[in-house]
Coordinates of C-alpha atoms and ligand atoms in Angstrom, one line a residue:
M1 CA 0.0 0.1 -0.1
I2 CA 1.1 3.6 -0.7
V3 CA 1.1 5.8 2.2
V4 CA 1.3 9.5 1.4
G5 CA 2.8 11.7 4.3
D6 CA 0.8 14.4 6.0
E7 CA 2.5 17.4 4.5
V8 CA 2.5 16.1 1.1
K9 CA -1.1 14.9 1.3
S10 CA -2.2 18.5 2.1
A11 CA -0.1 19.8 -0.7
I12 CA -1.5 17.4 -3.4
R13 CA -4.8 18.1 -2.1
T14 CA -4.6 22.0 -2.3
Q15 CA -2.6 21.6 -5.7
Q16 CA 0.6 23.0 -4.3
A17 CA 4.0 22.1 -6.1
V18 CA 5.5 18.8 -4.9
V19 CA 8.7 17.1 -6.1
A20 CA 9.2 13.3 -5.5
L21 CA 12.7 12.0 -4.5
E22 CA 14.1 8.5 -4.9
S23 CA 16.0 6.9 -2.0
T24 CA 18.6 4.9 -3.7
I25 CA 20.9 7.9 -4.1
F26 CA 20.5 8.7 -0.4
S27 CA 21.1 5.0 0.9
T28 CA 24.6 3.6 0.9
L29 CA 23.8 1.9 -2.3
G30 CA 24.2 5.4 -3.8
L31 CA 26.4 7.4 -1.6
P32 CA 28.8 6.7 1.2
S33 CA 27.9 7.7 4.9
P34 CA 27.9 10.2 5.8
A35 CA 27.5 12.1 2.4
N36 CA 24.3 10.3 2.0
A37 CA 22.6 12.0 4.8
E38 CA 24.1 15.4 3.6
A39 CA 22.8 14.9 0.1
L40 CA 19.3 14.1 1.4
E41 CA 19.2 17.2 3.8
M42 CA 20.6 19.3 0.6
C43 CA 17.8 18.1 -1.6
L44 CA 15.1 18.5 0.9
S45 CA 16.0 21.9 1.4
A46 CA 16.6 22.9 -2.1
V47 CA 13.1 21.9 -3.1
R48 CA 11.5 23.7 -0.5
R49 CA 13.8 26.8 -1.1
S50 CA 12.2 26.6 -4.7
G51 CA 8.7 26.8 -2.9
A52 CA 7.8 23.4 -3.3
I53 CA 7.2 20.3 -0.8
P54 CA 9.4 17.4 -1.0
A55 CA 8.1 13.8 -1.2
L56 CA 10.8 11.3 -0.4
T57 CA 9.6 7.8 -1.6
A58 CA 11.0 4.5 0.3
V59 CA 9.6 1.1 1.5
L60 CA 9.6 0.8 5.3
D61 CA 8.0 -2.2 7.1
G62 CA 6.1 -3.1 4.0
V63 CA 4.7 0.4 3.5
I64 CA 5.4 2.2 0.5
W65 CA 5.8 5.9 1.3
A66 CA 5.3 9.1 -0.8
G67 CA 6.8 11.5 1.7
V68 CA 8.6 9.4 4.4
P69 CA 8.0 11.4 7.7
E70 CA 11.3 13.0 9.0
E71 CA 11.6 10.5 12.1
L72 CA 12.1 7.5 9.6
H73 CA 14.6 9.3 7.4
E74 CA 17.5 7.5 9.3
R75 CA 16.2 4.3 8.3
V76 CA 16.1 5.3 4.5
L77 CA 19.7 6.2 4.8
D78 CA 20.5 2.8 6.2
A79 CA 18.2 0.8 3.8
S80 CA 20.3 -1.8 1.6
T81 CA 17.6 -3.4 -0.5
K82 CA 17.2 -1.8 -3.7
V83 CA 13.6 -1.6 -4.9
A84 CA 12.9 -0.8 -8.6
S85 CA 9.6 -0.9 -9.8
R86 CA 9.2 -4.5 -10.3
D87 CA 10.2 -5.0 -6.7
L88 CA 7.4 -2.8 -5.3
G89 CA 4.6 -4.9 -4.9
I90 CA 6.7 -7.7 -3.4
A91 CA 8.3 -5.3 -1.2
S92 CA 4.9 -4.4 0.2
S93 CA 3.3 -8.0 0.1
Q94 CA 6.4 -9.4 1.8
N95 CA 6.5 -6.6 4.4
I96 CA 10.4 -5.8 3.7
A97 CA 11.9 -4.0 6.6
S98 CA 13.9 -1.3 4.4
G99 CA 14.0 -0.5 0.8
A100 CA 15.6 2.2 -1.0
T101 CA 13.4 3.0 -4.3
T102 CA 15.0 3.6 -7.6
V103 CA 13.9 6.1 -10.1
S104 CA 11.5 3.5 -11.7
A105 CA 10.0 2.6 -8.4
S106 CA 9.8 6.5 -7.6
V107 CA 7.9 7.6 -10.9
L108 CA 5.6 4.9 -10.5
I109 CA 4.6 5.9 -6.7
A110 CA 4.6 9.6 -8.0
H111 CA 2.3 8.7 -10.8
Q112 CA 0.0 6.7 -8.4
V113 CA -0.4 9.5 -5.8
G114 CA -0.7 12.6 -8.4
I115 CA 3.2 13.8 -8.1
E116 CA 4.3 15.1 -11.6
V117 CA 7.9 16.2 -11.0
F118 CA 10.9 14.3 -9.9
A119 CA 14.2 14.9 -9.1
T120 CA 17.3 12.8 -8.7
G121 CA 21.2 12.7 -9.5
G122 CA 21.5 10.6 -12.5
I123 CA 19.1 7.9 -14.1
G124 CA 20.1 4.4 -15.0
G125 CA 20.4 3.4 -18.5
V126 CA 21.4 1.1 -21.4
H127 CA 24.9 -0.5 -20.1
R128 CA 27.8 -1.0 -22.3
E129 CA 27.8 -4.3 -23.9
S130 CA 24.1 -4.5 -23.3
Q131 CA 24.0 -6.5 -26.6
I132 CA 25.6 -9.4 -24.4
T133 CA 24.4 -8.8 -21.2
G134 CA 20.8 -7.5 -21.9
D135 CA 21.4 -4.9 -19.1
I136 CA 18.9 -2.0 -19.7
S137 CA 17.8 -0.1 -16.4
A138 CA 14.2 -0.3 -15.7
D139 CA 14.1 3.4 -15.3
L140 CA 14.0 4.0 -19.1
D141 CA 10.5 2.2 -19.4
A142 CA 9.4 3.6 -16.2
L143 CA 10.0 7.1 -17.5
A144 CA 8.1 6.1 -20.8
Q145 CA 5.2 4.8 -18.9
H146 CA 4.5 7.4 -16.2
P147 CA 3.6 11.0 -17.0
V148 CA 6.2 12.5 -14.6
T149 CA 9.2 15.2 -15.6
V150 CA 12.2 13.6 -14.4
V151 CA 15.1 16.2 -13.6
S152 CA 18.5 14.6 -13.8
A153 CA 22.2 15.6 -14.7
G154 CA 22.0 13.2 -17.4
A155 CA 23.6 9.5 -16.9
K156 CA 27.0 8.3 -16.0
A157 CA 29.4 7.8 -18.4
F158 CA 30.0 4.2 -17.4
L159 CA 26.8 3.6 -19.4
D160 CA 26.4 3.5 -23.2
L161 CA 25.0 7.1 -23.5
P162 CA 24.3 6.8 -27.3
R163 CA 22.3 3.8 -26.9
T164 CA 20.5 5.1 -23.9
L165 CA 19.4 8.3 -26.1
E166 CA 18.5 5.8 -29.0
Y167 CA 16.4 3.7 -26.4
L168 CA 14.5 6.8 -25.1
E169 CA 13.9 8.0 -28.6
T170 CA 12.1 4.5 -29.3
Q171 CA 10.1 4.8 -26.3
S172 CA 8.9 8.4 -27.1
V173 CA 10.5 9.9 -24.1
P174 CA 11.6 13.5 -24.9
V175 CA 15.2 14.5 -23.7
V176 CA 15.3 18.1 -23.1
G177 CA 18.2 20.1 -22.2
W178 CA 18.1 22.7 -19.4
R179 CA 19.9 25.6 -21.4
T180 CA 21.9 23.0 -23.3
N181 CA 21.8 20.9 -26.6
D182 CA 24.2 18.3 -25.4
F183 CA 23.4 15.5 -23.3
P184 CA 25.1 16.0 -19.9
A185 CA 27.3 13.0 -18.5
F186 CA 26.6 13.6 -15.0
Y187 CA 30.2 14.7 -13.7
T188 CA 30.7 16.5 -16.8
R189 CA 28.5 19.0 -18.5
E190 CA 28.7 17.6 -21.9
S191 CA 28.7 14.1 -23.6
G192 CA 29.2 15.6 -26.9
L193 CA 25.8 13.9 -27.8
Q194 CA 23.4 16.3 -29.2
I195 CA 19.8 16.1 -27.8
P196 CA 17.2 18.0 -30.2
H197 CA 15.2 19.9 -27.5
R198 CA 16.1 22.3 -25.0
V199 CA 14.2 24.7 -22.5
N200 CA 15.6 28.0 -21.0
D201 CA 13.7 28.3 -17.8
A202 CA 11.2 26.6 -15.5
K203 CA 8.1 28.2 -17.2
E204 CA 9.1 26.5 -20.5
A205 CA 9.7 23.4 -18.8
A206 CA 6.4 23.4 -17.3
Q207 CA 4.7 24.4 -20.6
L208 CA 6.2 21.5 -22.1
H209 CA 4.8 19.3 -19.3
L210 CA 1.6 20.6 -19.6
A211 CA 1.5 20.0 -23.5
R212 CA 2.3 16.1 -23.0
R213 CA -0.2 16.0 -20.1
E214 CA -3.0 17.1 -22.7
L215 CA -1.8 14.7 -25.2
G216 CA -2.1 11.7 -22.6
Q217 CA 1.6 11.1 -23.2
G218 CA 4.3 9.7 -20.5
G219 CA 7.2 11.1 -18.9
T220 CA 9.8 13.8 -20.0
L221 CA 13.6 13.7 -19.1
L222 CA 14.9 17.0 -18.3
V223 CA 18.8 17.0 -18.2
V224 CA 20.4 19.6 -16.3
P225 CA 24.1 19.9 -16.5
I226 CA 26.4 19.9 -13.4
P227 CA 27.1 23.5 -12.3
L228 CA 30.4 24.6 -14.2
E229 CA 32.5 25.0 -10.8
A230 CA 31.9 21.4 -9.9
E231 CA 32.4 19.8 -12.9
L232 CA 35.3 16.9 -13.2
D233 CA 37.9 16.2 -15.3
S234 CA 36.7 13.8 -17.9
S235 CA 39.9 11.8 -18.3
R236 CA 40.1 11.0 -14.7
I237 CA 36.4 9.8 -14.7
D238 CA 37.1 7.6 -17.8
D239 CA 40.1 6.0 -15.9
A240 CA 38.0 5.4 -13.0
I241 CA 35.0 3.8 -14.9
E242 CA 37.4 1.6 -17.1
K243 CA 38.8 0.2 -13.9
S244 CA 35.3 -0.4 -12.3
L245 CA 34.0 -2.0 -15.2
A246 CA 36.7 -4.3 -15.5
E247 CA 35.9 -5.4 -11.9
V248 CA 32.2 -5.8 -12.6
Q249 CA 33.4 -8.4 -15.5
S250 CA 36.1 -10.2 -13.2
R251 CA 33.6 -10.6 -10.4
A252 CA 30.7 -11.5 -12.7
L253 CA 28.4 -8.9 -11.4
A254 CA 24.8 -8.8 -12.9
G255 CA 21.4 -7.3 -12.3
P256 CA 20.9 -4.7 -9.6
A257 CA 24.4 -5.2 -8.1
V258 CA 26.0 -3.7 -11.0
T259 CA 25.4 -0.1 -10.8
P260 CA 26.1 0.2 -7.0
H261 CA 29.2 -1.5 -7.6
V262 CA 30.3 1.0 -10.3
L263 CA 29.4 3.9 -8.3
A264 CA 31.5 2.9 -5.3
A265 CA 34.5 2.3 -7.4
V266 CA 34.3 5.6 -9.3
E267 CA 34.3 7.1 -5.6
R268 CA 37.3 5.1 -4.6
A269 CA 39.2 6.1 -7.8
T270 CA 38.4 9.7 -7.6
E271 CA 39.2 10.1 -3.8
G272 CA 35.8 11.2 -2.9
K273 CA 35.9 13.9 -5.5
S274 CA 33.1 12.2 -7.2
V275 CA 30.8 12.4 -4.2
E276 CA 31.5 16.0 -3.8
A277 CA 30.3 16.5 -7.4
N278 CA 27.1 14.3 -6.9
L279 CA 26.0 16.5 -3.7
V280 CA 26.4 19.5 -5.8
L281 CA 24.5 18.4 -9.1
A282 CA 22.0 16.6 -6.8
E283 CA 21.1 19.7 -5.0
H284 CA 21.1 21.8 -8.1
N285 CA 18.6 19.3 -9.8
A286 CA 16.3 19.6 -6.7
T287 CA 16.3 23.3 -6.9
I288 CA 15.2 23.4 -10.6
A289 CA 12.7 20.3 -10.2
G290 CA 11.1 22.7 -7.4
Q291 CA 11.0 25.8 -9.8
V292 CA 9.4 23.5 -12.6
A293 CA 6.8 22.0 -10.1
V294 CA 5.8 25.6 -8.8
E295 CA 5.4 26.7 -12.6
I296 CA 3.2 23.6 -13.3
A297 CA 1.1 24.5 -9.9
N298 CA 0.7 28.1 -10.9
S299 CA -0.5 27.4 -14.4
Ligands
LIG1 N1 23.0 6.6 -11.1 C1 23.5 7.5 -10.3 N2 22.9 7.1 -8.9 C2 22.5 6.5 -8.4 C3 21.7 5.6 -9.2 C4 22.0 5.7 -10.6 O1 24.4 8.1 -10.5 O2 22.3 6.2 -7.2 C5 20.6 4.7 -8.9 C6 19.1 5.3 -9.0 O3 18.5 4.7 -8.0 C7 18.7 4.5 -10.5 C8 19.4 3.2 -10.0 O4 17.3 4.4 -10.6 O5 20.7 3.5 -9.6 C9 19.4 2.4 -11.6 O6 20.0 1.2 -11.2 P1 19.8 0.0 -12.2 O7 21.0 0.5 -13.3 O8 20.3 -1.2 -11.5 O9 18.6 0.0 -13.0
LIG2 MN1 20.6 -3.3 -14.7

């Protein structure tokens, strides 16, 4: 069952702006402690500063939350079970103690309860060598299915970014640059891959969202480049990625274990610099998501 937190419930009822947040990024599957707690605090505050109400999603004692109450945040930080959209029903029916929701699970929850904007750091995508492994994140299909504007800094370069864009095109998910025509690669502002659409402010993003809502269409991916001052050197990241992918192969990792492993390996290889960058971009995305949600609410 989905339980909507009190503050989120009254915000939805009175048509105030709400931004859903996933929780894998705030668990140690996404960020090391204590940066995970810091990231959660920064994102919650950023959404509020933009004038919107944050709705953190997670599964706790079998309850699927949209708007985890503050006294339970600690348990979200400690969650070690990754809950993607396919796992939500079972997490509820089997009463799992604490589950960290991914993007796919969160946009499903958002859609179910009437939240139209979601923020995260990076989305999952098509993995390199997917032609062999078949590894394509469920985030991409969930984006297509649920009419939510998803704000992210693109996807990490350990993924196959050209294939990720092709897949989104096939699924009719518009990829819209925030003041850019270049698909951002999470730690870096540009991947060199062009995206066809851009918006220059939150109002334009809201108008796009509303136009798609009117057409009965699915989600939109709004990609926001990492702030310039926090951008990392791409050659350093590339090295870290190569090393971490070699580890994934040598340990024969598969399924949901792949992404957390690569994230942790990149953190080690960049001596924490990647963590700092992750916090900056996650907060920035939450700020913009809040602005877009406010524009949608005011329309
Ligand atoms: N990418 C990141 N940080 C993350 C994730 C992805 O830079 O924390 C998490 C998100 O929760 C995303 C999930 O939805 O990993 C995707 O996992 P998979 O690749 O197993 O679908
Ligand atoms: Mn996968």
